[in-house]
Structures are given as structure tokens and as C-alpha cells.
């Protein structure tokens, strides 16, 4: 498995060995740990993950990127002036021009848990704010915690936070602008509960717990942490977000949050509704639903999805519901499915929000098998193996061809792999961040 990247790269966040933007996919590099005994340091241009595991999450901050693999390893690249990519560890290529300010090749993140006095190299979840990193790991349980019968008595989830926290986005309180790598949010999650989902926006983060509860921290002024926390403006520590169902997943925009579970979802955001985020499309509205309701105080809106779907994603100012590929429509009808037809929908998208740069799907976009949503652009892995890109692409993150304003609007670009990769190469996954794009290739 190989990773290719293109787009914004001013801090080396693409992990391709330099700090220049690129508009065509370039293979990412991985720094290998320095062996205990090495008679001679040799610079290695390694293009494989050390654990050869599948990449399951690509999380992007403003100028740094985090990769989470199926085995639990996190790899980081980009700006690290405040430790958001983890503490320095010797690598075989550390003799190069790469410095601790910017990490130009992905390197594995290993943290020290001061509570259990253990080294943490395996994680469950990862997300990124503009200047910070949130990583969840199961670590040895600290003494003095009461446990219920049937729970895992040996470990507990802990939330590690790294980087800068100008607006409380690391959840450490009002007097901690920068986090030392290895710092954990105190007393969170609550005893005997696990974190099952995690997402971050530019300055806020939201976690879903194993009992269906939802907690968030960071910016709250726009209602992204629920109307009940809006007056505080900033939640410096995790606060409860009330939703009227058992939560299972979460997605964060720049200043809004989408919480979903069992086909229900709620959009929490600014009542000004500038980009129409609270205006849920009629096909997903609550009208005629089975009695599910949301207490409407002008601060949020709810919806219901009556068909199988792969998930809900969020850009900075948009929401994307992606129907499961290859599954038949139940109801209501999908915007790009044949009218009055119960035919296969193959991966349709219902999307709403900001579209001044072509961020919403163009009308002729084929049904995608997978969808990756960035800050203001989208990558779609199509059923025939091609990759489509559309939206704001000024940094090359939608390919080399854009209009005079750097947009791919109303159309889509097909992204091609370099010829040197070979005709047998297959794109099996995609990621999108803050003007960055990623292709997972086998």
C-alpha cells in the first residue's frame, strides 16, 4: 500500500520531502526509526509504512497531517513547532535538511503516558484542529477507578492532546496555550466509558461515547457545541452536548457539528444560517418521520435518513450524506436517482451548504464508491476506479486545471497517477484536508 499526495505543502504537510505545493500526485515518504546500533547513518527515501498496515484515517490540520492505520499506528508530517506532530525521535533520514520545525517525511508518533508510566504507540482515533492534534488510546487503567463487572479492568481510554490551544481546543483549561506531548485531558472520558467516534473542526472537537452521549470542547460561540453551551463562547474542558438519540458518529465543519446515529442526525450551528447549513434538504427533513423530533430553539436542525448510507462528512461550510454504494434506495428518493425509480443508487450524494467555489457535487458526477471531504474541496473515488476532484483548488489540490479563481466549479477534474506507478496500480482510498489531497494506492 502506497500513499500519494498533492496540494498545499508550505510546511511539508504532504510528507513528500520538501515544502513546495504540487498539483499532481507525488508519493509520500516515511522516516524509518533509527536502529539501536548503526555504524553509519544513511538517508533513506522510504515509501512504505513501517507496519505495512492499511490507512484508515487521514486527519489534516492547517499545516500538519496525521495518518492512522488499522494496526493503531499514527504517522505525522508538517509543522511541528509546537509539538503537534509529537516529540522528536531519531530517524535514519534526520541528517537531512529536515528540522524539528517542519517534518517533511511521515514519522511514527510515540507518546509517553505519565499516568501509567508507559510508552504509547497504538491509538484508536485521531483528529486535528487547525493547530492541534487529538489522539485516543487505550492505556493501562490508573489506580483508584471503580469498574463495573464485564468491563475491561485492565485498560481505559485516554485523550492525548498536542500542539497549540488559543481557543481551548485541546480541552486542558484556560491557562494552557501549548500542550507538552503526552498531556491528557483530565478526567475524560468519564469512568467505564469508551470513546467510539471523534472529529474536529478548526477550533473545536467532539467525541461520542460508548453510552451514546456526546461531549465537546473548544469554540462554542456559534452553537457548534449545542445551544446549551453557546453562552460560554469557549468550552475549555469537555462539556455535554444534548442530542435526542443514541449517538454513533460525528463530523465537524469549521464552526458547526453534525451528530448522527441510527439514521437520525442533528446539525448544530449558528442560527444566522449563512450558508444554509441548518436548512436540511426536504428529502432528509423530519416531516412525515416516525415521531423523531428535535427541540428547535433556532440553534440546530434535525434530519432522518431512510436508506443505507456510508456516513456523513463535513467541509468547512458544507454537509455531505453519502449513500452506501450498491444498495437499493428505500425512501425518500435521492437527488440524482431516476425519478420514481427504485433502481440501484450506487453511492449517491445529498449535499448542501456553501457552493461559491463549486464545493458541492457537479450535476454530472458519477456515483462515487468513496467520498473524501476537505475544507473547501472534495475527492470522489468513482466506481470505475477513477478519482474526481472538485471545489476550491488554488493550491493544486484539485489537480493542475482550475479556472482563473483557482476553482473547479460545476465540473470535476479526473486525477491521474504518475505513469511511473504502472498500469496495474489501483486507487483504493482517498483523503482530503485543508487544501490537501491524498490517494491510497495498491
Short mmCIF file of C-alpha atoms in Angstrom, two decimals:
data_model
loop_
_atom_site.label_atom_id
_atom_site.label_comp_id
_atom_site.label_asym_id
_atom_site.label_seq_id
_atom_site.Cartn_x
_atom_site.Cartn_y
_atom_site.Cartn_z
CA UNK A 1 0.00 0.00 0.00
CA UNK A 2 1.33 3.41 -1.04
CA UNK A 3 0.20 6.97 -0.32
CA UNK A 4 0.25 9.83 -2.82
CA UNK A 5 -0.42 13.49 -2.03
CA UNK A 6 -0.93 16.82 -3.79
CA UNK A 7 -1.95 20.34 -2.83
CA UNK A 8 -0.80 22.80 -0.17
CA UNK A 9 2.62 21.96 1.25
CA UNK A 10 4.13 25.10 2.76
CA UNK A 11 5.04 23.30 5.99
CA UNK A 12 5.81 19.91 4.46
CA UNK A 13 2.37 18.57 5.44
CA UNK A 14 2.22 16.35 2.35
CA UNK A 15 5.18 14.33 3.61
CA UNK A 16 6.90 14.27 0.22
CA UNK A 17 10.34 15.51 1.34
CA UNK A 18 10.07 19.23 0.51
CA UNK A 19 7.89 22.30 1.15
CA UNK A 20 6.58 23.17 -2.32
CA UNK A 21 2.94 22.86 -3.43
CA UNK A 22 2.29 20.22 -6.08
CA UNK A 23 -0.73 19.79 -8.37
CA UNK A 24 -0.16 16.18 -9.41
CA UNK A 25 0.11 13.18 -7.05
CA UNK A 26 3.56 12.61 -5.54
CA UNK A 27 4.40 9.55 -3.49
CA UNK A 28 4.73 10.19 0.26
CA UNK A 29 7.88 9.34 2.20
CA UNK A 30 8.18 7.67 5.59
CA UNK A 31 11.05 8.12 8.02
CA UNK A 32 12.24 4.86 9.50
CA UNK A 33 13.20 4.57 13.20
CA UNK A 34 16.91 4.68 13.91
CA UNK A 35 18.20 1.22 14.92
CA UNK A 36 19.80 0.93 18.33
CA UNK A 37 23.21 0.31 16.77
CA UNK A 38 24.08 1.82 13.40
CA UNK A 39 27.65 2.32 12.41
CA UNK A 40 26.76 4.74 9.63
CA UNK A 41 23.68 6.92 9.12
CA UNK A 42 22.20 6.56 5.66
CA UNK A 43 19.49 8.77 4.19
CA UNK A 44 16.56 6.59 3.10
CA UNK A 45 13.73 7.63 0.78
CA UNK A 46 11.29 5.04 2.13
CA UNK A 47 7.80 4.98 0.63
CA UNK A 48 6.21 2.30 2.81
CA UNK A 49 4.62 2.46 6.25
CA UNK A 50 6.79 0.80 8.85
CA UNK A 51 3.99 -1.56 9.92
CA UNK A 52 2.68 -2.17 6.37
CA UNK A 53 -0.86 -1.64 7.68
CA UNK A 54 -3.90 -0.19 5.95
CA UNK A 55 -4.53 3.55 6.42
CA UNK A 56 -7.96 4.02 7.99
CA UNK A 57 -7.99 7.75 8.84
CA UNK A 58 -6.34 10.81 7.29
CA UNK A 59 -6.73 13.84 9.57
CA UNK A 60 -5.46 17.23 8.46
CA UNK A 61 -4.90 20.41 10.42
CA UNK A 62 -3.99 23.76 8.95
CA UNK A 63 -0.38 22.76 8.31
CA UNK A 64 0.02 19.20 9.59
CA UNK A 65 -1.29 15.76 8.67
CA UNK A 66 -1.96 12.62 10.70
CA UNK A 67 -2.40 9.08 9.38
CA UNK A 68 -3.99 6.35 11.49
CA UNK A 69 -3.50 2.73 10.41
CA UNK A 70 -5.58 -0.37 11.07
CA UNK A 71 -2.89 -1.59 13.48
CA UNK A 72 -3.18 1.62 15.55
CA UNK A 73 -0.04 3.45 14.45
CA UNK A 74 -0.17 7.21 13.87
CA UNK A 75 2.19 8.87 11.38
CA UNK A 76 2.59 12.66 11.29
CA UNK A 77 4.09 15.24 8.94
CA UNK A 78 4.14 19.02 8.63
CA UNK A 79 4.51 21.90 11.10
CA UNK A 80 5.78 20.75 14.48
CA UNK A 81 7.00 23.98 16.05
CA UNK A 82 4.62 23.45 18.98
CA UNK A 83 4.84 19.65 19.13
CA UNK A 84 1.56 18.95 17.31
CA UNK A 85 3.21 16.07 15.43
CA UNK A 86 4.70 14.55 18.56
CA UNK A 87 8.12 14.55 20.24
CA UNK A 88 11.29 14.22 18.21
CA UNK A 89 12.59 10.70 17.66
CA UNK A 90 15.81 9.83 15.84
CA UNK A 91 15.31 8.60 12.28
CA UNK A 92 17.62 7.39 9.59
CA UNK A 93 16.97 10.49 7.49
CA UNK A 94 17.22 13.06 10.31
CA UNK A 95 20.63 14.08 8.95
CA UNK A 96 18.89 15.80 6.01
CA UNK A 97 17.74 19.42 5.82
CA UNK A 98 14.55 18.43 7.64
CA UNK A 99 14.35 20.16 11.00
CA UNK A 100 12.15 19.92 14.05
CA UNK A 101 10.10 22.93 12.90
CA UNK A 102 8.68 21.10 9.88
CA UNK A 103 8.61 17.32 9.44
CA UNK A 104 8.99 16.59 5.73
CA UNK A 105 8.53 12.81 5.87
CA UNK A 106 5.86 10.98 7.81
CA UNK A 107 7.19 9.62 11.07
CA UNK A 108 5.51 7.45 13.67
CA UNK A 109 4.09 9.18 16.73
CA UNK A 110 5.07 7.61 20.05
CA UNK A 111 3.97 9.28 23.29
CA UNK A 112 4.76 8.75 26.95
CA UNK A 113 1.80 8.33 29.29
CA UNK A 114 2.95 9.86 32.55
CA UNK A 115 -0.02 8.46 34.48
CA UNK A 116 0.64 4.79 33.74
CA UNK A 117 4.35 5.31 33.02
CA UNK A 118 4.05 3.50 29.69
CA UNK A 119 5.01 4.26 26.11
CA UNK A 120 2.00 4.64 23.82
CA UNK A 121 2.38 3.73 20.14
CA UNK A 122 -1.09 2.31 19.37
CA UNK A 123 -4.18 4.51 19.10
CA UNK A 124 -7.91 4.16 18.39
CA UNK A 125 -8.84 7.57 16.98
CA UNK A 126 -7.13 10.72 15.74
CA UNK A 127 -8.32 14.16 14.64
CA UNK A 128 -6.81 17.58 14.04
CA UNK A 129 -7.76 21.18 14.79
CA UNK A 130 -6.00 24.00 12.93
CA UNK A 131 -3.01 23.92 15.29
CA UNK A 132 -3.56 20.82 17.38
CA UNK A 133 -3.81 17.03 17.48
CA UNK A 134 -6.23 14.85 19.45
CA UNK A 135 -5.38 11.14 19.76
CA UNK A 136 -7.27 8.50 21.73
CA UNK A 137 -5.55 5.40 23.09
CA UNK A 138 -6.45 2.55 25.43
CA UNK A 139 -3.83 2.57 28.19
CA UNK A 140 -3.33 0.72 31.48
CA UNK A 141 -6.05 1.71 33.91
CA UNK A 142 -4.97 4.14 36.62
CA UNK A 143 -5.44 3.02 40.21
CA UNK A 144 -8.47 4.04 42.23
CA UNK A 145 -11.06 3.82 39.43
CA UNK A 146 -14.19 1.81 40.18
CA UNK A 147 -15.19 -0.53 37.38
CA UNK A 148 -18.37 -2.37 36.50
CA UNK A 149 -18.42 -6.11 36.12
CA UNK A 150 -17.98 -7.05 32.49
CA UNK A 151 -15.86 -4.01 31.57
CA UNK A 152 -12.22 -4.33 30.67
CA UNK A 153 -10.49 -3.99 34.06
CA UNK A 154 -7.05 -3.55 32.60
CA UNK A 155 -7.34 -0.54 30.28
CA UNK A 156 -9.18 2.75 29.91
CA UNK A 157 -9.43 5.28 27.10
CA UNK A 158 -7.32 8.39 27.43
CA UNK A 159 -7.32 11.51 25.23
CA UNK A 160 -3.83 12.78 24.38
CA UNK A 161 -3.61 16.35 23.07
CA UNK A 162 -0.68 18.05 21.35
CA UNK A 163 0.03 21.44 19.82
CA UNK A 164 -1.46 24.87 20.41
CA UNK A 165 -4.74 25.79 22.04
CA UNK A 166 -5.52 29.50 21.56
CA UNK A 167 -9.29 28.86 21.87
CA UNK A 168 -9.41 25.96 24.29
CA UNK A 169 -9.43 23.39 21.51
CA UNK A 170 -7.20 21.00 23.46
CA UNK A 171 -9.59 20.79 26.41
CA UNK A 172 -6.94 21.45 29.05
CA UNK A 173 -8.40 24.55 30.67
CA UNK A 174 -7.99 28.30 30.06
CA UNK A 175 -4.32 28.61 31.02
CA UNK A 176 -2.67 26.04 28.73
CA UNK A 177 -1.99 27.66 25.33
CA UNK A 178 0.50 24.94 24.32
CA UNK A 179 0.45 21.26 25.23
CA UNK A 180 3.51 19.19 26.07
CA UNK A 181 3.37 15.95 24.01
CA UNK A 182 1.84 13.27 26.20
CA UNK A 183 -0.59 15.55 28.04
CA UNK A 184 -4.08 14.08 28.55
CA UNK A 185 -7.44 15.78 29.08
CA UNK A 186 -8.10 15.31 32.81
CA UNK A 187 -10.95 13.02 33.91
CA UNK A 188 -12.19 12.33 30.41
CA UNK A 189 -13.89 10.22 29.28
CA UNK A 190 -15.98 9.51 32.41
CA UNK A 191 -15.19 6.24 34.24
CA UNK A 192 -16.08 2.99 32.48
CA UNK A 193 -16.90 4.70 29.17
CA UNK A 194 -15.03 4.40 25.88
CA UNK A 195 -14.69 6.86 23.02
CA UNK A 196 -16.32 5.39 19.91
CA UNK A 197 -16.04 8.34 17.50
CA UNK A 198 -14.01 11.56 17.30
CA UNK A 199 -13.96 14.60 14.99
CA UNK A 200 -12.51 18.11 15.00
CA UNK A 201 -13.20 21.38 13.24
CA UNK A 202 -10.91 24.36 13.01
CA UNK A 203 -11.18 25.17 16.73
CA UNK A 204 -13.46 22.58 18.34
CA UNK A 205 -13.59 18.82 18.88
CA UNK A 206 -16.44 16.41 19.60
CA UNK A 207 -16.32 12.85 20.97
CA UNK A 208 -19.05 10.19 21.02
CA UNK A 209 -19.01 7.83 24.00
CA UNK A 210 -19.93 4.17 24.26
CA UNK A 211 -23.22 5.01 26.03
CA UNK A 212 -24.33 7.27 23.15
CA UNK A 213 -23.52 10.52 24.95
CA UNK A 214 -21.71 13.35 23.17
CA UNK A 215 -19.08 15.71 24.61
CA UNK A 216 -17.22 18.61 23.02
CA UNK A 217 -14.64 21.28 23.79
CA UNK A 218 -13.15 24.36 22.16
CA UNK A 219 -15.06 27.04 20.29
CA UNK A 220 -18.75 27.18 21.28
CA UNK A 221 -19.89 30.68 20.28
CA UNK A 222 -21.57 29.58 17.04
CA UNK A 223 -23.53 26.78 18.70
CA UNK A 224 -21.20 24.06 17.43
CA UNK A 225 -21.27 22.50 20.92
CA UNK A 226 -25.03 22.85 21.22
CA UNK A 227 -27.20 25.80 22.23
CA UNK A 228 -26.79 24.91 25.91
CA UNK A 229 -23.06 25.72 25.73
CA UNK A 230 -23.20 28.70 23.38
CA UNK A 231 -23.17 31.42 26.06
CA UNK A 232 -19.78 30.28 27.37
CA UNK A 233 -18.26 31.06 23.91
CA UNK A 234 -15.34 28.72 24.68
CA UNK A 235 -15.51 25.35 26.43
CA UNK A 236 -12.05 24.95 27.93
CA UNK A 237 -12.88 21.43 29.14
CA UNK A 238 -15.25 18.76 27.74
CA UNK A 239 -18.95 19.62 28.13
CA UNK A 240 -22.03 17.51 27.46
CA UNK A 241 -23.88 18.12 24.18
CA UNK A 242 -27.52 17.06 24.31
CA UNK A 243 -28.88 15.19 21.29
CA UNK A 244 -32.28 13.41 21.18
CA UNK A 245 -30.98 9.98 20.16
CA UNK A 246 -28.19 7.46 20.81
CA UNK A 247 -25.19 8.99 19.01
CA UNK A 248 -22.88 6.85 16.89
CA UNK A 249 -20.89 9.21 14.67
CA UNK A 250 -19.84 12.84 14.38
CA UNK A 251 -18.49 15.23 11.74
CA UNK A 252 -17.21 18.75 12.35
CA UNK A 253 -17.22 21.72 9.99
CA UNK A 254 -15.38 24.93 10.66
CA UNK A 255 -18.00 26.21 13.13
CA UNK A 256 -20.72 23.57 13.16
CA UNK A 257 -21.19 19.93 14.14
CA UNK A 258 -23.22 17.05 12.72
CA UNK A 259 -24.06 14.23 15.16
CA UNK A 260 -25.72 11.08 13.80
CA UNK A 261 -26.99 7.71 14.95
CA UNK A 262 -29.42 5.02 13.77
CA UNK A 263 -30.42 7.05 10.72
CA UNK A 264 -31.03 10.26 12.65
CA UNK A 265 -28.82 13.33 12.58
CA UNK A 266 -28.73 16.84 14.00
CA UNK A 267 -26.85 19.89 12.71
CA UNK A 268 -25.60 22.19 15.48
CA UNK A 269 -24.55 25.64 14.34
CA UNK A 270 -25.10 29.36 14.02
CA UNK A 271 -28.76 30.40 13.95
CA UNK A 272 -27.79 33.02 11.34
CA UNK A 273 -27.58 30.06 8.91
CA UNK A 274 -25.38 31.96 6.48
CA UNK A 275 -24.62 29.03 4.20
CA UNK A 276 -27.92 27.25 4.72
CA UNK A 277 -26.40 24.52 6.87
CA UNK A 278 -29.47 24.36 9.10
CA UNK A 279 -31.75 24.11 6.06
CA UNK A 280 -31.86 20.32 5.79
CA UNK A 281 -32.98 19.21 2.28
CA UNK A 282 -36.58 18.09 2.01
CA UNK A 283 -35.54 14.52 1.21
CA UNK A 284 -33.88 14.31 4.64
CA UNK A 285 -36.20 16.51 6.65
CA UNK A 286 -38.16 15.38 9.68
CA UNK A 287 -41.54 15.98 8.05
CA UNK A 288 -43.50 12.76 7.99
CA UNK A 289 -40.93 10.95 10.12
CA UNK A 290 -41.70 8.28 12.69
CA UNK A 291 -42.09 10.70 15.57
CA UNK A 292 -38.43 11.66 15.99
CA UNK A 293 -38.27 15.33 16.87
CA UNK A 294 -35.70 17.94 17.81
CA UNK A 295 -36.38 20.73 20.24
CA UNK A 296 -35.98 23.69 17.90
CA UNK A 297 -34.58 26.83 19.51
CA UNK A 298 -33.15 28.24 16.30
CA UNK A 299 -29.74 26.77 17.11
CA UNK A 300 -29.96 23.41 15.36
CA UNK A 301 -31.96 21.33 12.91
CA UNK A 302 -32.56 17.61 12.57
CA UNK A 303 -32.93 15.09 9.80
CA UNK A 304 -33.63 11.44 9.16
CA UNK A 305 -32.09 9.06 6.59
CA UNK A 306 -34.29 6.17 5.48
CA UNK A 307 -31.75 4.37 3.30
CA UNK A 308 -28.39 2.72 3.87
CA UNK A 309 -25.52 5.18 3.87
CA UNK A 310 -21.79 5.06 4.44
CA UNK A 311 -21.61 8.20 6.53
CA UNK A 312 -21.98 11.95 6.87
CA UNK A 313 -18.99 14.19 6.14
CA UNK A 314 -18.47 17.92 6.60
CA UNK A 315 -16.37 20.54 4.87
CA UNK A 316 -15.78 23.93 6.47
CA UNK A 317 -19.21 25.10 5.29
CA UNK A 318 -20.97 22.07 3.80
CA UNK A 319 -22.59 18.74 4.68
CA UNK A 320 -22.41 15.56 2.57
CA UNK A 321 -24.56 12.46 3.10
CA UNK A 322 -23.13 9.56 1.10
CA UNK A 323 -25.45 6.67 0.35
CA UNK A 324 -23.94 3.20 0.54
CA UNK A 325 -22.68 2.04 -2.86
CA UNK A 326 -24.53 -0.87 -4.40
CA UNK A 327 -27.52 -0.69 -2.05
CA UNK A 328 -31.03 -0.06 -3.25
CA UNK A 329 -32.97 3.05 -2.35
CA UNK A 330 -35.72 2.76 0.24
CA UNK A 331 -37.08 6.29 0.63
CA UNK A 332 -37.02 9.18 0.17
CA UNK A 333 -35.72 9.49 -3.38
CA UNK A 334 -32.14 10.61 -3.83
CA UNK A 335 -31.47 13.76 -5.79
CA UNK A 336 -29.51 12.03 -8.54
CA UNK A 337 -31.52 8.80 -8.72
CA UNK A 338 -34.03 8.34 -11.55
CA UNK A 339 -37.36 9.90 -10.57
CA UNK A 340 -39.89 7.31 -9.41
CA UNK A 341 -37.32 4.53 -9.71
CA UNK A 342 -36.27 2.01 -7.09
CA UNK A 343 -33.11 1.29 -9.05
CA UNK A 344 -29.67 0.89 -7.51
CA UNK A 345 -28.28 4.24 -6.36
CA UNK A 346 -24.64 3.08 -6.25
CA UNK A 347 -23.26 5.77 -3.97
CA UNK A 348 -25.35 8.92 -4.43
CA UNK A 349 -24.69 12.14 -2.52
CA UNK A 350 -27.07 14.56 -0.88
CA UNK A 351 -25.10 17.73 -0.09
CA UNK A 352 -25.90 21.27 0.97
CA UNK A 353 -24.08 24.38 2.13
CA UNK A 354 -21.54 26.73 0.58
CA UNK A 355 -21.06 26.38 -3.17
CA UNK A 356 -19.44 29.61 -4.36
CA UNK A 357 -16.30 27.69 -5.37
CA UNK A 358 -18.01 24.55 -6.64
CA UNK A 359 -17.73 22.69 -3.33
CA UNK A 360 -20.99 20.78 -3.86
CA UNK A 361 -21.09 17.87 -6.33
CA UNK A 362 -21.42 18.88 -10.00
CA UNK A 363 -24.56 17.62 -11.75
CA UNK A 364 -22.74 15.13 -13.97
CA UNK A 365 -20.65 13.48 -11.21
CA UNK A 366 -20.99 9.67 -11.46
CA UNK A 367 -22.00 7.86 -8.28
CA UNK A 368 -18.86 7.51 -6.15
CA UNK A 369 -17.79 4.42 -4.27
CA UNK A 370 -15.97 6.53 -1.66
CA UNK A 371 -16.00 10.19 -0.74
CA UNK A 372 -13.35 12.37 0.93
CA UNK A 373 -14.34 15.88 2.00
CA UNK A 374 -11.76 18.57 2.72
CA UNK A 375 -12.01 22.16 3.94
CA UNK A 376 -13.35 23.51 0.62
CA UNK A 377 -12.92 20.65 -1.88
CA UNK A 378 -13.92 17.02 -2.39
CA UNK A 379 -12.35 13.88 -3.84
CA UNK A 380 -14.63 11.12 -5.11
CA UNK A 381 -13.40 7.61 -5.89
CA UNK A 382 -15.66 6.54 -8.74
CA UNK A 383 -16.92 3.04 -9.40
CA UNK A 384 -14.62 2.63 -12.41
CA UNK A 385 -11.51 3.39 -10.34
CA UNK A 386 -11.05 6.99 -11.48
CA UNK A 387 -10.68 9.82 -8.97
CA UNK A 388 -12.73 13.00 -9.41
CA UNK A 389 -11.88 16.30 -7.70
CA UNK A 390 -13.93 19.49 -7.44
CA UNK A 391 -14.18 22.66 -5.36
CA UNK A 392 -11.56 25.20 -4.35
CA UNK A 393 -8.22 24.10 -5.79
CA UNK A 394 -5.92 27.10 -5.67
CA UNK A 395 -3.04 25.09 -4.16
CA UNK A 396 -3.25 22.29 -6.73
CA UNK A 397 -5.39 20.08 -4.50
CA UNK A 398 -7.93 19.56 -7.32
CA UNK A 399 -5.27 18.99 -9.97
CA UNK A 400 -3.46 21.39 -12.32
CA UNK A 401 -6.56 22.62 -14.19
CA UNK A 402 -8.65 25.32 -12.48
CA UNK A 403 -10.44 28.49 -13.53
CA UNK A 404 -8.95 31.96 -13.08
CA UNK A 405 -10.00 31.97 -9.40
CA UNK A 406 -8.49 28.60 -8.63
CA UNK A 407 -11.81 26.76 -8.64
CA UNK A 408 -13.12 23.57 -10.21
CA UNK A 409 -16.76 24.63 -10.19
CA UNK A 410 -19.72 22.90 -11.82
CA UNK A 411 -17.41 20.27 -13.29
CA UNK A 412 -14.87 17.78 -11.96
CA UNK A 413 -11.25 17.00 -12.75
CA UNK A 414 -10.03 13.44 -13.19
CA UNK A 415 -6.83 12.93 -11.19
CA UNK A 416 -4.24 10.69 -12.80
CA UNK A 417 -1.43 8.82 -11.07
CA UNK A 418 2.11 9.27 -12.44
CA UNK A 419 2.88 6.95 -15.36
CA UNK A 420 5.81 5.52 -13.42
CA UNK A 421 3.40 3.98 -10.92
CA UNK A 422 2.38 1.42 -13.52
CA UNK A 423 -0.83 0.44 -15.25
CA UNK A 424 -1.71 -2.12 -12.57
CA UNK A 425 -1.84 0.49 -9.77
CA UNK A 426 -5.28 0.87 -8.22
CA UNK A 427 -6.62 3.68 -6.06
CA UNK A 428 -8.47 2.10 -3.12
CA UNK A 429 -8.96 5.11 -0.87
CA UNK A 430 -8.84 8.90 -0.74
CA UNK A 431 -8.45 11.69 1.78
CA UNK A 432 -8.93 15.46 1.75
CA UNK A 433 -7.77 18.11 4.20
CA UNK A 434 -7.05 21.83 4.29
CA UNK A 435 -6.27 22.27 0.58
CA UNK A 436 -4.53 18.87 0.62
CA UNK A 437 -5.49 15.68 -1.22
CA UNK A 438 -4.49 12.06 -0.71
CA UNK A 439 -4.72 8.82 -2.68
CA UNK A 440 -4.20 5.36 -1.19
CA UNK A 441 -2.83 3.06 -3.89
CA UNK A 442 -2.20 -0.66 -4.12
#
